[in-house]
Amino acid sequence: MNWITNYVRPRINSIFSRREVPDNLWSKCDGCGTMLFHREISDNLNVCTSCGHHMHITPRDRFTALFDGGVFAEVAVPDPLPDPLHFRDQKRYPERMKAAQKSTHEKEAMLVAAGEIGHTPIVAAAQDFSFMGGSMGMYVGNAIIAAAKEAVKLRRPLVLFSAAGGARMQEGILSLMQMPRTTVAVQMLREAGLPYIVVLTHPTTGGVTASYAMLGDVQIAEPNALICFAGPRVIEQTIREKLPEGFQRAEYLLEHGMLDRVTDRRQMREELIVICRMLMKLPPPVWGELPAPGPEDAAPAKEPNKALDEATKG
């Protein structure tokens, strides 16, 4: 009887009373290991509330927090050839593309949008590292060119958020050709006299660093972002020496003159507003807006002064 009471009955109760708990309610910070509630993370722009570690954020979520009221218009990007080299490793290239599109719910590794930040019109482009490592293929090259053309047409600054592992190997030399193509797109902005601001996020490496990611008029990075051409592990294996602490991280590059700023993601919007308005020679931003006056706020009508009226008549 004790066996049934002490073991069988609690076991049956636990099976039938068990509730399904979603597995995406909590996330572990890669920096400090703290378990964070998903709503707490999203409200803090995917920055750890304990240690300030900057976690991955999708371009769509970034734009929602960046643009006024979360409103922006996507800029159309021309579609390249789907599989120009008929590349195949363990999987065919189209299969890898479909898997990335299904997991990210995005068409490709870069999103281009137009809108306003602090009533300052801009064009923005952002890479998605979760889409095949944010790799630079023909679509990314087309996206940057489309963003530059839209910025020139609308006379707006271009703000680019980079996050990539480099060129996309499945497109071979066609991927590497995006380096000169995007350089020409940046030159279009220069000739039009429009600012090009780059925000380097973790990680920005390879051919992306060797092209459009390091050509900005202003170079900003998020804290502790890895920014390099070849990674530290490759360099250590090549030169057979231990690299300095924090080598190729944002703070190290700032100290050695490769960056202008290292800015927390939570202060990035205000910084971009100030920089864009300064470079576009616009008035300083207005941070607080008073609501429009309502009927109850109207000044009360003054009562007539009878004594004054009689004196005037006399």
GROMACS .gro file of N, CA, C and O in nm, residues 37-47 57 61 65:
model
   56
   37PHE      N    1   1.401   3.649  -1.929
   37PHE     CA    2   1.265   3.632  -1.981
   37PHE      C    3   1.257   3.697  -2.119
   37PHE      O    4   1.313   3.804  -2.142
   38HIS      N    5   1.187   3.633  -2.211
   38HIS     CA    6   1.189   3.678  -2.351
   38HIS      C    7   1.135   3.820  -2.366
   38HIS      O    8   1.184   3.898  -2.448
   39ARG      N    9   1.035   3.856  -2.287
   39ARG     CA   10   0.981   3.992  -2.298
   39ARG      C   11   1.080   4.095  -2.244
   39ARG      O   12   1.091   4.205  -2.297
   40GLU      N   13   1.153   4.056  -2.142
   40GLU     CA   14   1.256   4.144  -2.088
   40GLU      C   15   1.366   4.169  -2.190
   40GLU      O   16   1.417   4.280  -2.204
   41ILE      N   17   1.400   4.065  -2.267
   41ILE     CA   18   1.503   4.080  -2.370
   41ILE      C   19   1.456   4.171  -2.482
   41ILE      O   20   1.527   4.262  -2.525
   42SER      N   21   1.334   4.147  -2.532
   42SER     CA   22   1.284   4.227  -2.643
   42SER      C   23   1.266   4.373  -2.605
   42SER      O   24   1.293   4.464  -2.685
   43ASP      N   25   1.221   4.399  -2.482
   43ASP     CA   26   1.205   4.538  -2.437
   43ASP      C   27   1.339   4.609  -2.425
   43ASP      O   28   1.345   4.732  -2.432
   44ASN      N   29   1.445   4.532  -2.406
   44ASN     CA   30   1.580   4.589  -2.391
   44ASN      C   31   1.662   4.576  -2.519
   44ASN      O   32   1.785   4.582  -2.516
   45LEU      N   33   1.595   4.558  -2.635
   45LEU     CA   34   1.660   4.549  -2.766
   45LEU      C   35   1.764   4.438  -2.771
   45LEU      O   36   1.872   4.453  -2.829
   46ASN      N   37   1.732   4.323  -2.709
   46ASN     CA   38   1.820   4.206  -2.709
   46ASN      C   39   1.956   4.235  -2.648
   46ASN      O   40   2.058   4.182  -2.692
   47VAL      N   41   1.957   4.320  -2.546
   47VAL     CA   42   2.078   4.348  -2.469
   47VAL      C   43   2.056   4.294  -2.329
   47VAL      O   44   1.952   4.320  -2.267
   57ILE      N   45   2.005   4.043  -3.307
   57ILE     CA   46   1.874   4.103  -3.331
   57ILE      C   47   1.850   4.103  -3.482
   57ILE      O   48   1.942   4.130  -3.560
   61ASP      N   49   1.335   4.356  -3.647
   61ASP     CA   50   1.321   4.405  -3.509
   61ASP      C   51   1.403   4.532  -3.488
   61ASP      O   52   1.361   4.623  -3.417
   65ALA      N   53   1.248   4.918  -3.388
   65ALA     CA   54   1.293   5.003  -3.279
   65ALA      C   55   1.357   5.132  -3.328
   65ALA      O   56   1.356   5.233  -3.258
   0.00000   0.00000   0.00000
